[in-house]
Amino acid sequence: MAIDTKKCVGCSDCVVACQTENNVPHGYCRDWIVENVSGTYPVVEMEFRSERCNHCDNAPCVRCCPTGASHIAEGGIVLVTHDECIGCGACIESCPYDARYPHPDGYVDKCTFCIHRVEKGQNPACVDVCPTHCLHFGDLEDPNSDVSLAMKDRKWRVLAPEAGTKPQLYFLM
Amino acid sequence: MKTRRQFIKISAAGAGAAALGLHTLNVKGLSLFDSNEQEPVSDENMKATPTYCEVCFWKCAGWSYVDKKKNLRKIIGNKEDPHCQGRLCPRGTGGVGMYNDEDRLRTPLIREIDKNGYQYFRKASWEEALNLVASKMEKLRKDYGPESLALFSHGTGGKLMTHLAKAYGTPNITAPSFAQCRGPREVGFTATYGEGVLSPERTDIRDTKCLVLIGSHIGENMHNGQIQEMSQVLDNGATIITVDPRFSTAASHSKYWLPIKPATDLALLLAWINVIIEEKLYDEPYLKKYAFGFDELKAHVKDKTPEWAYGITTIEPEVIRRTAREMAAAAPSVIVHPGRHVTWYGDDTQRSRAIAILNALLGSWGRRGGFYNPEKVHLPNYPYPPYPKPKRSWRDAFPKDKYKLVTEVLSSGICYASIPNPDMDYRMHGWIVYGTNLMASLPEQQKTLEAIHNLDFLVVIDTMPMDITGYADVVLPECTYLERYDPIRTSPHREPYIALRMPAAKPKYDTKPGWWIAKQLAHKLGLDDYFKWDNIEEMLDWQLKKVGSSLEEMKRIGVKKFPREYKDLYNLQGLPDYEFNTNTGKIELYSTELAAEGFEPLPDYTHHPEPPEGYYRLNYGRAPMHTFSRTVNNHNLWDLKKENNVWVNPKVADLWELKNGQEVWLKNQDGIISSFPVKVRVTERIRWDSVYMVHGFGQTDTKLTRAFGHGASDSELVSKIYEDPVMGGTGMRSNFVTFLKENPRKNREEVKA
């Protein structure tokens, strides 16, 4: 997924859309907005980022899961099998992005890239709702996918590259 | 390597297995849902019914999704709708929270007084409550005439209340959206072009090359279509110029941010006009053909140089010149945006005029990438007899020459006209308030309260308990937009569209739709002739059939596009002959209408009051996840923003020794202290001479279990207004606040305890 920080207005629509799509309980979220302000008035810069699980290629949450509930599914989405999860929280501690939370029903929950939608060829709910079209999703191997086209000719960065997790959220700058 | 296409075929290990584990897991914790279905439900397994959103005035069309257990799961935008292009904003997406809000008004309520003088609400049946309202209306009609009733109505459901009020015989129907919001721009643009900007705004942002925002914080106000188009033109390389004392979201996306000194925008506009004229950057053929008063304008701005403006606005002359040239280079595909909430300083019509004039010089009105010529579908009214002719109107409560150019009823005017005045024999004696929390939407709370205390009766129709419901004699609980039919949405756009709202669920509790309330009252008042249909579906179907659709069709498609009647979306492209609806038939750079009424025919800068020492100008605005004061208790949206902050520049914070997150009370120039403390946000995004708060917080009704007491209300601190002499708008941005670091009410509370 690529997030265009030049267009995001930080409205949090992605957060509500995720909540209603995935029945995320009130008070919790699978995605969130970060506002970064730098500079001194009147030379100020600001960046909004819509953040969520980075679906890392080298995912510490999967490595540290004692039951195998956390796993990388075919295609690269990091998932939690709820009935295998004992809610120990090791994955929450290991995640450098703070992307996981303990669901009140006893398991650890996180972004699934709306796998139930993606399976049918739809985009994740956050991508389809964004009024600024700042979220792009798809196959990085396919040069014509939405995400590849969005990243073409643009500078990008990932979050906490030093953690070595090979994150798969790309922030366009 | 990852290939996103592959994961389409995820099998047992993923979602499927998770679904199996569901039933055992649900018992573990507190389930926050009526259904035990924690997992997402795919769209095919739900029923989608068309609606259009009522969380704000943009009214985006969408689909409400209900699962097999009749739970309302989500609302998704309708792809055919030009208001939203299939993408609702956070408030629209979070509309489910309005339906699910357990703090909703549940039954009709009637005010009672016990023998000790204690006042309370008693639950009542609809029959009793409506009988009481009807009898009060009858008595009012007999005692003072029907013109002593006022209806405040904001929102679609109020349309039939408006119809009822007209049938009853009162012309006093108002919404705070005029005198407290967009009125000055409508009057200013009408004085210039003979027509207003309308809603949704006729700004052709989609095709613009340069967008100029003056205090307009698109992105924080989620006017959906505008955000989407602004985002689109960012991709196309359009230039955005933002003028704002605060580093707004829009400013952060702009090529130029002009951190103007508050209250000086008109000086900047005049300097821009000066540069455009002096450097001959204007659209000469366009002006020759369409404009009136160019020479007068030229003489008027001769000395309004960027250097002159620098001393007022603090914007450097070179920046003023450069941005003016950017606009001219993009012309006519340039929009100097008229804004929406523009009642700031009392000379707002004149500022709007300056914006209209600047657009005219650039030739953007009627041009692609400037302002388009909108069209809407005209739905015929279901037949009814002519309305009775009112003998008086709210204007008769004022001296004769006041409010002469006012084109809509002023909410503030109704409020003043309800306060007894020994010089006037006419005033308002009863209010019906539909869907607007007047305590937050009107400035000068002390006057609103004085008006309310002098009313014979006050009826409030709403979905939620609000500050205003606490003052009602009768409260009528309406069901939410997701549980009702409403009149068809027809609004001006590039192409005419209509949209249907139909219920996705049965009304919760003992709530009723607005149309039903209006029809019942009409019956009790003997006004059945005005509501000849049995239920609203019959009326909607009749109307739709008149324009070649039907209720059955609209239930299927939700939104219907109609062809334009006139092929003139950009009606001044190619300079055709055109007569404007002004006195001269031209674009009036020099306004003959204003001149005739004794107002300045050309806008001029006036100096506005500045904060006394130790005080800061109170600026206020929107957060993208909330609408007015109406959504702060919505659980989905409350999750996103629970309280507002008072934004303070770090230099000011140092001076006052304020820390981020510290609670302070705000006191304004009239000694009014915020009811609740508000947390300080120390940020470089704001100037040192002003503070900023998001509007709508600091709710005082304890029945709002989430929103009560969270943050502070900007409205209660706006006790001073500067009335726009042209159109009666209430300029609200010359209020100044200071910080109280200790609880000013501590002593009183100790006594109470």
Coordinates of C-alpha atoms in Angstrom, one line a residue, chain A residues 1-15 30-38 46-52 54 96-97 130 132 134-135 156-160 169-173, chain B residues 249 252-253:
Chain A
M1 CA 0.0 0.0 0.0
A2 CA 1.2 3.5 -0.8
I3 CA 0.0 6.6 1.1
D4 CA 0.3 9.9 -0.5
T5 CA 1.3 12.4 2.3
K6 CA 1.0 15.3 -0.2
K7 CA -2.7 14.7 -0.4
C8 CA -3.8 13.3 2.9
V9 CA -5.8 15.8 5.0
G10 CA -5.8 13.7 8.1
C11 CA -9.6 13.5 8.2
S12 CA -9.7 10.0 9.7
D13 CA -12.2 8.7 7.2
C14 CA -10.0 5.6 6.8
V15 CA -10.3 5.0 10.5
R30 CA -6.8 -0.8 13.2
D31 CA -5.6 2.3 11.4
W32 CA -4.9 5.8 12.6
I33 CA -3.7 9.3 11.6
V34 CA -0.3 10.8 12.6
E35 CA 0.2 14.6 12.2
N36 CA 3.8 15.7 12.1
V37 CA 4.6 19.4 12.4
S38 CA 8.1 20.8 12.0
M46 CA 3.2 19.4 8.2
E47 CA 2.7 15.9 7.1
F48 CA -0.4 13.7 7.7
R49 CA 0.0 9.9 7.6
S50 CA -2.7 7.3 7.5
E51 CA -0.9 4.4 9.4
R52 CA -1.7 0.8 10.0
N54 CA 3.0 -2.5 7.7
P96 CA 7.7 -1.3 16.0
Y97 CA 4.6 0.3 14.6
C130 CA -10.6 8.1 1.1
T132 CA -8.5 12.6 -1.3
C134 CA -4.4 9.3 -1.1
L135 CA -4.3 5.5 -0.5
W156 CA 8.9 7.4 -0.9
R157 CA 10.0 6.2 2.4
V158 CA 9.0 3.6 4.9
L159 CA 8.7 3.9 8.6
A160 CA 11.4 2.6 11.0
L169 CA 3.6 0.6 3.6
Y170 CA 5.2 3.2 1.4
F171 CA 4.7 6.9 2.2
L172 CA 4.9 9.1 -0.9
M173 CA 6.7 12.4 -0.2
Chain B
T249 CA -4.3 21.6 6.5
S252 CA 0.2 22.6 4.4
H253 CA -0.8 21.5 0.9

